[in-house]
mmCIF file of C-alpha atoms in Angstrom:
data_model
loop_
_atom_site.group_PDB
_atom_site.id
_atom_site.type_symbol
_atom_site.label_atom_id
_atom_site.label_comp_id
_atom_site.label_asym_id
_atom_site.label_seq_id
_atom_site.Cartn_x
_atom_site.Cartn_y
_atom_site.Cartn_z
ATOM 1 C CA UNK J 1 130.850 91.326 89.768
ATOM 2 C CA UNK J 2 126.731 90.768 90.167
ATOM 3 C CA UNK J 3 124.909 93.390 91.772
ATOM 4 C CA UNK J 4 123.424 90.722 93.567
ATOM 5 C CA UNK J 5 126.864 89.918 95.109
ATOM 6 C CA UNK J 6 127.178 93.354 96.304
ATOM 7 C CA UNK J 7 124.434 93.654 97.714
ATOM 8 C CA UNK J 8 124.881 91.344 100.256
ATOM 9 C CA UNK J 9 127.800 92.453 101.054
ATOM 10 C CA UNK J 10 126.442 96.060 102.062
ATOM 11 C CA UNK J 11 124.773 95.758 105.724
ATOM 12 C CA UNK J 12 128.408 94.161 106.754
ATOM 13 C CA UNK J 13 130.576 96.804 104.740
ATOM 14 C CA UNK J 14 128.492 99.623 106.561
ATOM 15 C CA UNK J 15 129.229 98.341 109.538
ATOM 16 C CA UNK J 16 133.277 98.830 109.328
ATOM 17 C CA UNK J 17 132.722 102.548 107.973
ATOM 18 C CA UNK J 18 132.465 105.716 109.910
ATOM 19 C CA UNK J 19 129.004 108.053 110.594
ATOM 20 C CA UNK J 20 130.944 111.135 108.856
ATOM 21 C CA UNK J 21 131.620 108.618 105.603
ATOM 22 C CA UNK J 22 128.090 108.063 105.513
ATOM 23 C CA UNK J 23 126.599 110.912 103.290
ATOM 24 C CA UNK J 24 123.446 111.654 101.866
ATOM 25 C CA UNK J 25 121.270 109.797 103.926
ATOM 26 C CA UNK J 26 118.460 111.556 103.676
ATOM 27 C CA UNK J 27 117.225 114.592 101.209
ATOM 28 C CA UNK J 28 118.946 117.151 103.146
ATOM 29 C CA UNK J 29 122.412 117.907 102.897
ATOM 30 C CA UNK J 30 122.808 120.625 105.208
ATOM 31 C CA UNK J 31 124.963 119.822 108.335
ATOM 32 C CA UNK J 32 124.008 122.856 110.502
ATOM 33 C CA UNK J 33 122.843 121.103 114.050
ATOM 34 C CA UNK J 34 119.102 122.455 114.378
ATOM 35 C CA UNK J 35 115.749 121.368 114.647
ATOM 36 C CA UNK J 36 112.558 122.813 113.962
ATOM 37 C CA UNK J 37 109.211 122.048 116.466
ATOM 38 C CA UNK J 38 105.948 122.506 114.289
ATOM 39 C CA UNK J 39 102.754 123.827 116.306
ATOM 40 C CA UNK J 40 100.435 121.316 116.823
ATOM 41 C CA UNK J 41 97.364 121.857 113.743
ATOM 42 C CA UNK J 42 94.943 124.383 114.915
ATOM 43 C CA UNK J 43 91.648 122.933 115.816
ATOM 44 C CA UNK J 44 93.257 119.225 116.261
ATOM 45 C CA UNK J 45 91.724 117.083 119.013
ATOM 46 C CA UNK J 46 93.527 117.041 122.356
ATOM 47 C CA UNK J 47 92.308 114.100 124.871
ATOM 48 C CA UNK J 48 93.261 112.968 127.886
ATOM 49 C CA UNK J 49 93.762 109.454 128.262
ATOM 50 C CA UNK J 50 90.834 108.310 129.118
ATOM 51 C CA UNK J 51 88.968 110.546 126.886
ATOM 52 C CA UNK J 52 90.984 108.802 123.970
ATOM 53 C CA UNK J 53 90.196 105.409 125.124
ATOM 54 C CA UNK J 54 86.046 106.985 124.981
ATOM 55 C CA UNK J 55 86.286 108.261 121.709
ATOM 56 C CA UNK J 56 89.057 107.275 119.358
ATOM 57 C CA UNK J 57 90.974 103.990 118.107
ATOM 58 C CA UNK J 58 94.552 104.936 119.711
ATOM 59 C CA UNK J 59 96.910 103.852 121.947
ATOM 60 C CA UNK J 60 95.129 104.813 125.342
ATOM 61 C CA UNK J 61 98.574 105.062 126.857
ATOM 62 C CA UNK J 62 99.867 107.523 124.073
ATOM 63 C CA UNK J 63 97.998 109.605 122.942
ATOM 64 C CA UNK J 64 100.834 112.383 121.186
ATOM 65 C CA UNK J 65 103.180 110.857 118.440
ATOM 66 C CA UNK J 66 106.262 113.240 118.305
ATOM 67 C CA UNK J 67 107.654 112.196 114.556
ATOM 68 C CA UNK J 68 110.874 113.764 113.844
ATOM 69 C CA UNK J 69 112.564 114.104 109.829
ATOM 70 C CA UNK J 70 115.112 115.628 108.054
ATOM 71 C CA UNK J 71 113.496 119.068 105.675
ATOM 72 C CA UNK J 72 111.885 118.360 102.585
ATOM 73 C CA UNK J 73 109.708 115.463 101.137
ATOM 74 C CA UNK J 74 109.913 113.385 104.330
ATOM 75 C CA UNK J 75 108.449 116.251 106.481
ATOM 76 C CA UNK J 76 106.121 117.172 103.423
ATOM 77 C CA UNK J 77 104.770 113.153 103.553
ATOM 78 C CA UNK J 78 103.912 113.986 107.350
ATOM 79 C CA UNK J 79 102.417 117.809 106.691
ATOM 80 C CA UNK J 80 100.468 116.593 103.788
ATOM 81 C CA UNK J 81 99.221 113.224 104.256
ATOM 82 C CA UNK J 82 100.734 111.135 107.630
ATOM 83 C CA UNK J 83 99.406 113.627 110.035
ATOM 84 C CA UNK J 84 95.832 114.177 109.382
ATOM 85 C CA UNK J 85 95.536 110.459 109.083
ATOM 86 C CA UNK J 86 96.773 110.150 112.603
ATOM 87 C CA UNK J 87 94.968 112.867 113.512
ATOM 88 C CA UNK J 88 91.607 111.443 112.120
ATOM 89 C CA UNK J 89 92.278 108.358 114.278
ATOM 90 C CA UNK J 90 92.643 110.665 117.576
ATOM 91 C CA UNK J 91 96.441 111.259 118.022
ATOM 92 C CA UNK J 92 97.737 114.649 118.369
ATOM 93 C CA UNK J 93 101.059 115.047 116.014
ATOM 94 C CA UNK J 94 103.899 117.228 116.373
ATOM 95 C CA UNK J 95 106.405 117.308 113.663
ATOM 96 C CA UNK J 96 110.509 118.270 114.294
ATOM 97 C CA UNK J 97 112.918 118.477 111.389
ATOM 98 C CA UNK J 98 116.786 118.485 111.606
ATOM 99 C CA UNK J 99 119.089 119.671 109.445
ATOM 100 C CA UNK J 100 121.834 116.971 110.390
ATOM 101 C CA UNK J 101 121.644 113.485 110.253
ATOM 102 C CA UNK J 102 123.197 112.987 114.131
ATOM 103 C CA UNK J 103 120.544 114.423 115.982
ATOM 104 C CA UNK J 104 117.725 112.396 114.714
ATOM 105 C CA UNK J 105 118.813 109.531 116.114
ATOM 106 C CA UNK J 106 120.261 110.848 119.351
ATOM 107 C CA UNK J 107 116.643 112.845 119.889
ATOM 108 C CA UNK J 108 115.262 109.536 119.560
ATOM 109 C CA UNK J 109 116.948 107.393 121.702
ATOM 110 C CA UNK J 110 116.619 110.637 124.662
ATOM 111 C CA UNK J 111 112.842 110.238 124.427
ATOM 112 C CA UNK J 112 112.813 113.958 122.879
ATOM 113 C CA UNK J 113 111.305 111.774 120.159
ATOM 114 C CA UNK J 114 108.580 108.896 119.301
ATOM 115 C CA UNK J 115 109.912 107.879 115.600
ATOM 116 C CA UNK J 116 112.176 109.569 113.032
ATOM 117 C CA UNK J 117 112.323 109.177 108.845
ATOM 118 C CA UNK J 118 115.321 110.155 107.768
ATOM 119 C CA UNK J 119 117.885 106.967 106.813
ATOM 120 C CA UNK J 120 118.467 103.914 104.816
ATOM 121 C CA UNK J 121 119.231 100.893 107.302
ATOM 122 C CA UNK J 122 123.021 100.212 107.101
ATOM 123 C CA UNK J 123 123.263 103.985 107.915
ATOM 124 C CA UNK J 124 121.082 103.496 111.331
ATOM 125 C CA UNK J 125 122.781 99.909 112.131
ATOM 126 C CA UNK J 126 126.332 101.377 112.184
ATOM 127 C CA UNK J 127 124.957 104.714 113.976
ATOM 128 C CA UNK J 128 123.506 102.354 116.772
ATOM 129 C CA UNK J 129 126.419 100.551 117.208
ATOM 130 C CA UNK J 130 128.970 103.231 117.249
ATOM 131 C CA UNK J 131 126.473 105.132 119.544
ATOM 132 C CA UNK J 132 125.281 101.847 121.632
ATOM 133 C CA UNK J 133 121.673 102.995 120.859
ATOM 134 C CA UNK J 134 119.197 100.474 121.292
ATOM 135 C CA UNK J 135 117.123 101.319 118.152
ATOM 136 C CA UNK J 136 115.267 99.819 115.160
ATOM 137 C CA UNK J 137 114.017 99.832 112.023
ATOM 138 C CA UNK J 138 109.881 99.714 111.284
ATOM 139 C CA UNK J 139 108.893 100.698 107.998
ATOM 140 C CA UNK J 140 110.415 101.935 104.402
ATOM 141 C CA UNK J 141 109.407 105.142 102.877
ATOM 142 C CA UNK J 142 109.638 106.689 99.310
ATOM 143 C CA UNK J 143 112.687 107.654 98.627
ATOM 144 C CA UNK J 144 114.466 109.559 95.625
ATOM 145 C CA UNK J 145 117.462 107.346 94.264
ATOM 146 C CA UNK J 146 120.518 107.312 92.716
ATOM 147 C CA UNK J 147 119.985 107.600 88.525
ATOM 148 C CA UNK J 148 121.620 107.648 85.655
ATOM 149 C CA UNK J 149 120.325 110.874 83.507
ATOM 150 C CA UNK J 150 120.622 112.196 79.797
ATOM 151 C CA UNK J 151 123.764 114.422 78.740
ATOM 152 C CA UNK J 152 124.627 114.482 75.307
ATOM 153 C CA UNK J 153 123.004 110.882 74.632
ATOM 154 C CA UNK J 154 119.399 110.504 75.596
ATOM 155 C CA UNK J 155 119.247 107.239 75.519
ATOM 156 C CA UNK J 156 121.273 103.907 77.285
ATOM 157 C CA UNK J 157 121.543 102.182 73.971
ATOM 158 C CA UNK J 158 123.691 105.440 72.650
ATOM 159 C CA UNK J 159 126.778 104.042 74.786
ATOM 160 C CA UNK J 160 129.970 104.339 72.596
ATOM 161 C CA UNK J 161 133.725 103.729 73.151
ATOM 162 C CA UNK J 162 135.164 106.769 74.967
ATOM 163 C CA UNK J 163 131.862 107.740 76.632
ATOM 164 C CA UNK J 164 132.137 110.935 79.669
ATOM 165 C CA UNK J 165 129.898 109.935 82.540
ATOM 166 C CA UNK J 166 129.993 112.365 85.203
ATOM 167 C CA UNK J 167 129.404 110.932 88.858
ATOM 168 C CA UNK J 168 129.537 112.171 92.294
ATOM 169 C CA UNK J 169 132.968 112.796 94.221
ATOM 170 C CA UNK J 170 131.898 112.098 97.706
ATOM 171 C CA UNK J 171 133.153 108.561 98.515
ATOM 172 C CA UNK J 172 129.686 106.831 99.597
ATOM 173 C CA UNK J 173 128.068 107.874 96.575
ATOM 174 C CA UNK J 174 131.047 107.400 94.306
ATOM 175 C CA UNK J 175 130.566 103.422 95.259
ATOM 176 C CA UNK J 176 127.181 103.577 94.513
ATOM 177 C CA UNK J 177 127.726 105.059 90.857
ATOM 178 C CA UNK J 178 130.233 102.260 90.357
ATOM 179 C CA UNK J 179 127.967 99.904 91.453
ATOM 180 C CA UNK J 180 125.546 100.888 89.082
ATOM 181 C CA UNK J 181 128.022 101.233 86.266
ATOM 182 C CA UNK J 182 128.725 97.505 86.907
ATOM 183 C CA UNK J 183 124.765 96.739 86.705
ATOM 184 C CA UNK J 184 124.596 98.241 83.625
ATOM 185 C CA UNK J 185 127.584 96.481 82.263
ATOM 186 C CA UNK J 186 130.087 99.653 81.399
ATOM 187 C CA UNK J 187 132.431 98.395 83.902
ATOM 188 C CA UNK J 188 133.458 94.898 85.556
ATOM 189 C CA UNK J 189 134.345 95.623 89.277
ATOM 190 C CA UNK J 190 136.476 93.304 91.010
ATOM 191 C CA UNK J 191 134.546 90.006 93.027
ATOM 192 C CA UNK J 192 134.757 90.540 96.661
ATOM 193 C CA UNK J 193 134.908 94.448 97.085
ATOM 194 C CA UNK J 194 133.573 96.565 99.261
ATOM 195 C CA UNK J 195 130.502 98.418 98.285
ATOM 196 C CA UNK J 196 130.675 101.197 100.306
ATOM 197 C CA UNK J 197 134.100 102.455 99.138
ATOM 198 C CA UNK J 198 134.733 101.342 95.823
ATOM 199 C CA UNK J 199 137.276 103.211 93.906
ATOM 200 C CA UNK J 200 138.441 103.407 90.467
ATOM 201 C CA UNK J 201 141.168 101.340 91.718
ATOM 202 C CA UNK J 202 138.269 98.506 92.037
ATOM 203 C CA UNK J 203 137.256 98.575 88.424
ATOM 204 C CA UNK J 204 138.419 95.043 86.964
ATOM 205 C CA UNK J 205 137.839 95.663 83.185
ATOM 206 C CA UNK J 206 136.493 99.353 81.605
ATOM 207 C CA UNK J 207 137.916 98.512 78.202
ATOM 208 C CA UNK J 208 134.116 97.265 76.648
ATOM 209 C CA UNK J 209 133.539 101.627 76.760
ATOM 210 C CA UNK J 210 136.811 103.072 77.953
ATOM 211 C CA UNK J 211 134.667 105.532 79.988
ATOM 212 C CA UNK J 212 135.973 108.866 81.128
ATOM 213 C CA UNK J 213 134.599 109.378 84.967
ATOM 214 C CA UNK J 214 133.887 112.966 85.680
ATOM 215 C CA UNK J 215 133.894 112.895 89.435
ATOM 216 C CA UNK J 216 132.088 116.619 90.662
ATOM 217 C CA UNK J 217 130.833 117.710 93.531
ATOM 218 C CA UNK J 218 126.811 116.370 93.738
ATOM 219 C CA UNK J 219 125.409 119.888 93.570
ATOM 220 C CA UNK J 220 127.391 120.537 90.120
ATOM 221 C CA UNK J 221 125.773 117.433 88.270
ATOM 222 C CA UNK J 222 122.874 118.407 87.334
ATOM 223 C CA UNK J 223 124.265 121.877 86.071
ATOM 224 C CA UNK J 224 126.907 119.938 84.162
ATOM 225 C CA UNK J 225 124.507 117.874 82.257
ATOM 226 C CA UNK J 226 125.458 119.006 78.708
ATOM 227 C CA UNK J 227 129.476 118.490 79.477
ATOM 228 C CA UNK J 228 129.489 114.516 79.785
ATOM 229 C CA UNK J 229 127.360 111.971 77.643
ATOM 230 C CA UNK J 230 125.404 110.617 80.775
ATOM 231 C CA UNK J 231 125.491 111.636 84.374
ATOM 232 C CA UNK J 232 124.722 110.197 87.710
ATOM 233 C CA UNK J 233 122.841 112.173 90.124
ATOM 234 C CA UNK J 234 121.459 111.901 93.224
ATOM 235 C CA UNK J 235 117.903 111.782 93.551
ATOM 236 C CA UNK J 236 117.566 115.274 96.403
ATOM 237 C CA UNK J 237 119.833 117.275 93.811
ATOM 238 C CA UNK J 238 117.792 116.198 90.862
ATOM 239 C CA UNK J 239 114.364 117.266 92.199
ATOM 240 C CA UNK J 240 116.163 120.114 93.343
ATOM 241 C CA UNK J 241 117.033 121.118 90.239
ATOM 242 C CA UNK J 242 113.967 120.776 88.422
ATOM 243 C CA UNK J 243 114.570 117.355 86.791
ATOM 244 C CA UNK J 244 111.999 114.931 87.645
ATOM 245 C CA UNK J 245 112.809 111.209 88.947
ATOM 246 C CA UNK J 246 111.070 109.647 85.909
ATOM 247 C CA UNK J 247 113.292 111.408 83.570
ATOM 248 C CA UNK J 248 115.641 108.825 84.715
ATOM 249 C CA UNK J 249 117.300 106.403 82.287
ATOM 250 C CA UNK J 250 118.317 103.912 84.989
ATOM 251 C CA UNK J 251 118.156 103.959 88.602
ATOM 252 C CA UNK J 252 119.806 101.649 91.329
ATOM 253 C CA UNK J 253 117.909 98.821 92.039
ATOM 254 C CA UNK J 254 118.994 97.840 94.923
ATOM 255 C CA UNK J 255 116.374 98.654 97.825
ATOM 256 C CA UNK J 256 119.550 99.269 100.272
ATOM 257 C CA UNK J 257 119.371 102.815 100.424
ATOM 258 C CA UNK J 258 115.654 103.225 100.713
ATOM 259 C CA UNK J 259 114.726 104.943 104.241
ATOM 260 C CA UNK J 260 113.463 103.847 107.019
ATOM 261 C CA UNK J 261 111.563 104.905 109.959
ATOM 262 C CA UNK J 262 113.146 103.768 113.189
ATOM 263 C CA UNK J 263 111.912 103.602 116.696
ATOM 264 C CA UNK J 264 113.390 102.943 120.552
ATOM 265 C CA UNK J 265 113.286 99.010 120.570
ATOM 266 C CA UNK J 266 111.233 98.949 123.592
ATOM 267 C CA UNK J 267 108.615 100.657 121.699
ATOM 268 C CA UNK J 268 108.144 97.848 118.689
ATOM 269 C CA UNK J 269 105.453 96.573 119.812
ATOM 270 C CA UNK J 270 103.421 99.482 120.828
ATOM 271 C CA UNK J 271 100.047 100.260 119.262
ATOM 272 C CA UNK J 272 100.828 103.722 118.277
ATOM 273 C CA UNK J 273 103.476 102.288 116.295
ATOM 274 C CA UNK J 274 101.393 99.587 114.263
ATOM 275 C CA UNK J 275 99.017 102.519 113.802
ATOM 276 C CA UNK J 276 101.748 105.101 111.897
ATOM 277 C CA UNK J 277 103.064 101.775 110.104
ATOM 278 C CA UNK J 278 99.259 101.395 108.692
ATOM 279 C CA UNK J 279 99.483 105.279 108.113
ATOM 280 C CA UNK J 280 102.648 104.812 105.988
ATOM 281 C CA UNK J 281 101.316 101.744 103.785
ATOM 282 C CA UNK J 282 97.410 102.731 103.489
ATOM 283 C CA UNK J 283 96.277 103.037 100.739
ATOM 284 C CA UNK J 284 95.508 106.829 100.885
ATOM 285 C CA UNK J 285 99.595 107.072 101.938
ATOM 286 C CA UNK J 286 100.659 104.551 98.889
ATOM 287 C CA UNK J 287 98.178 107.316 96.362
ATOM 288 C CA UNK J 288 99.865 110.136 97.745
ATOM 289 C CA UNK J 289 103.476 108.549 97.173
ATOM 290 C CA UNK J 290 102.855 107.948 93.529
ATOM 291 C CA UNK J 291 101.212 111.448 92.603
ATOM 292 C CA UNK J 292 103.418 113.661 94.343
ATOM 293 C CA UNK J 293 106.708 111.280 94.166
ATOM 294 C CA UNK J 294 106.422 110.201 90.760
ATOM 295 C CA UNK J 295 110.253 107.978 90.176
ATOM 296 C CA UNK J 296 110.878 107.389 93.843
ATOM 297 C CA UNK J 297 111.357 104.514 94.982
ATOM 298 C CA UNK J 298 109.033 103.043 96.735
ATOM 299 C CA UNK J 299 108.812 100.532 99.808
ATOM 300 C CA UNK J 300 110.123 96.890 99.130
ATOM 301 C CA UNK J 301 106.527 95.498 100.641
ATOM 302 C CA UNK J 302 104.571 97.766 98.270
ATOM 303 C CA UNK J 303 105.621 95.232 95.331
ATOM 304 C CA UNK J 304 105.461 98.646 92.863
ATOM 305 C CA UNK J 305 108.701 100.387 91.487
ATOM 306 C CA UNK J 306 108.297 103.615 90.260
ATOM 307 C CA UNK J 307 111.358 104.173 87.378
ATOM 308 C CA UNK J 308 113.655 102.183 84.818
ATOM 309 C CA UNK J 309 115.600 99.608 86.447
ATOM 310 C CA UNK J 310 115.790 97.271 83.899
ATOM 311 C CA UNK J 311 115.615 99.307 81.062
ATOM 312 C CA UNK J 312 114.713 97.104 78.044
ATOM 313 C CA UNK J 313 117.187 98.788 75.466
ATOM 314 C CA UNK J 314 120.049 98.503 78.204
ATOM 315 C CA UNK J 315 123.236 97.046 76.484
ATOM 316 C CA UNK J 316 124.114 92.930 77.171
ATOM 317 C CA UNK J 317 126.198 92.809 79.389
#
């Protein structure tokens, strides 16, 4: 089965899975319910309405952009780069992280919030549907994906017969390893699965490599490197761990699980939303991305991929 196949089966597979199957949507995998409200930048400009309409290019009828993320390199893009853009222009920016990926969404859709960055799209479609939030997507961010790392072999063309390839355990991801396995050509899957919870039991033909699947908790892979021949790992856990992104042998290339911002539906065509969307794709934002993200993947619209999806030396399939 094509990766291409799957693919287009994964917006209406998300939509018949739970929120609590849906892991790892973001770079934070701590479920603890809290957010965190960062002071406003000393010194930033704070104008009235009509003052802003005087003496900046911003919306005149919002003039404070409340952008709300999950910890880690989403918040970091706004600290380091997205808010003294906006800030240049005129806006004053406040900045809330979460440390769950409910509250986002539901802090959004209460007006507690302007815009969040936290989730891939068939995440966010099945949240608003289950949660009958009117919501929507806007714009893609960098985001660290899926790979396939170095174990004992260093390099894709060292596939043998009775290979170990550790992956993750969690169900979500799990697919997603298979999915990738089947991309690479290490494993047929059956036609017509579904992507989203693939199973062993979905494998069609693993006799071309008779690979031994190490499922282990996400946390352990990296740590467990030197025990399998290859191992999949998740892109949070591998920057965690010290392993860069471009160290990656092979990464999903499906754009599926690249984050998005998303917005209250009444609000899409707002000015202070085309004005973070130019934040998020200027070129100062796309420099940024690539020094300080270096293997992410990047925005669809950006046409630029940052690792190995294609590797050259990958097997035939």
């Amino acid at each position: 089965m094509k990766l291409t196949d799957i693919s287009r089966q994964v917006a209406t597979a998300f939509a018949a899975v739970g929120v609590s199957g849906l892991v790892l949507v973001g770079c934070n995998n701590s479920s603890a319910p809290e957010a965190t409200k960062e002071p406003v930048t000393e010194g930033a400009t704070e104008t009235t309405n009509t003052e802003a309409t005087a003496t900046s290019d911003i919306d005149p009828e919002h003039s404070k952009i409340v952008i709300g993320t999950t910890e880690g390199d989403f918040a970091d893009m706004v600290r380091n780069q997205v808010k003294g853009s906006l800030e240049a222009q005129g806006y004053e920016v406040e900045l809330v992280t979460f440390t769950d990926y409910v509250r986002p969404n539901v802090a959004l859709a209460d007006g507690d919030l302007d815009i969040n960055i936290f989730q891939h799209k068939p995440y966010l479609d099945t949240f608003k549907k289950e949660n009958n939030l009117d919501l929507v997507e806007v714009f893609q961010v960098p985001t660290a994906p899926l790979g396939v790392y170095a174990g004992k072999k260093t390099k894709i063309e060292e596939v043998y017969k009775g290979m170990s390839v550790s992956a993750p355990n969690d169900p979500s991801n799990f697919a997603r390893a298979l999915v990738m396995m089947n991309e690479l050509g290490w494993i047929t899957l059956k036609d017509n699965i579904d992507p989203l919870t693939a199973s062993k039991t979905d494998i069609a033909d693993n006799s071309k490599y008779d690979i031994k699947i190490v499922e282990l908790e996400a946390a352990q892979l990296p740590r467990a490197r030197d025990e399998v021949d290859f191992a999949i790992i998740n892109g949070n856990y591998a920057t965690d761990s010290g392993i860069k992104l471009t160290e990656a042998l092979f990464q999903e290339p499906s754009f599926a699980y690249v984050n998005w911002s998303a917005i209250k539906t009444a609000d899409k065509d707002k000015k202070w939303v085309k004005d973070v969307t130019n934040a998020y794709n200027s070129d100062a934002f796309k420099k940024y991305a690539h020094d300080s993200f270096p293997g992410y993947k990047y925005p669809k619209i950006w046409g630029t991929d940052a690792a190995n999806t294609t590797p050259a030396e990958a097997p035939a399939k």
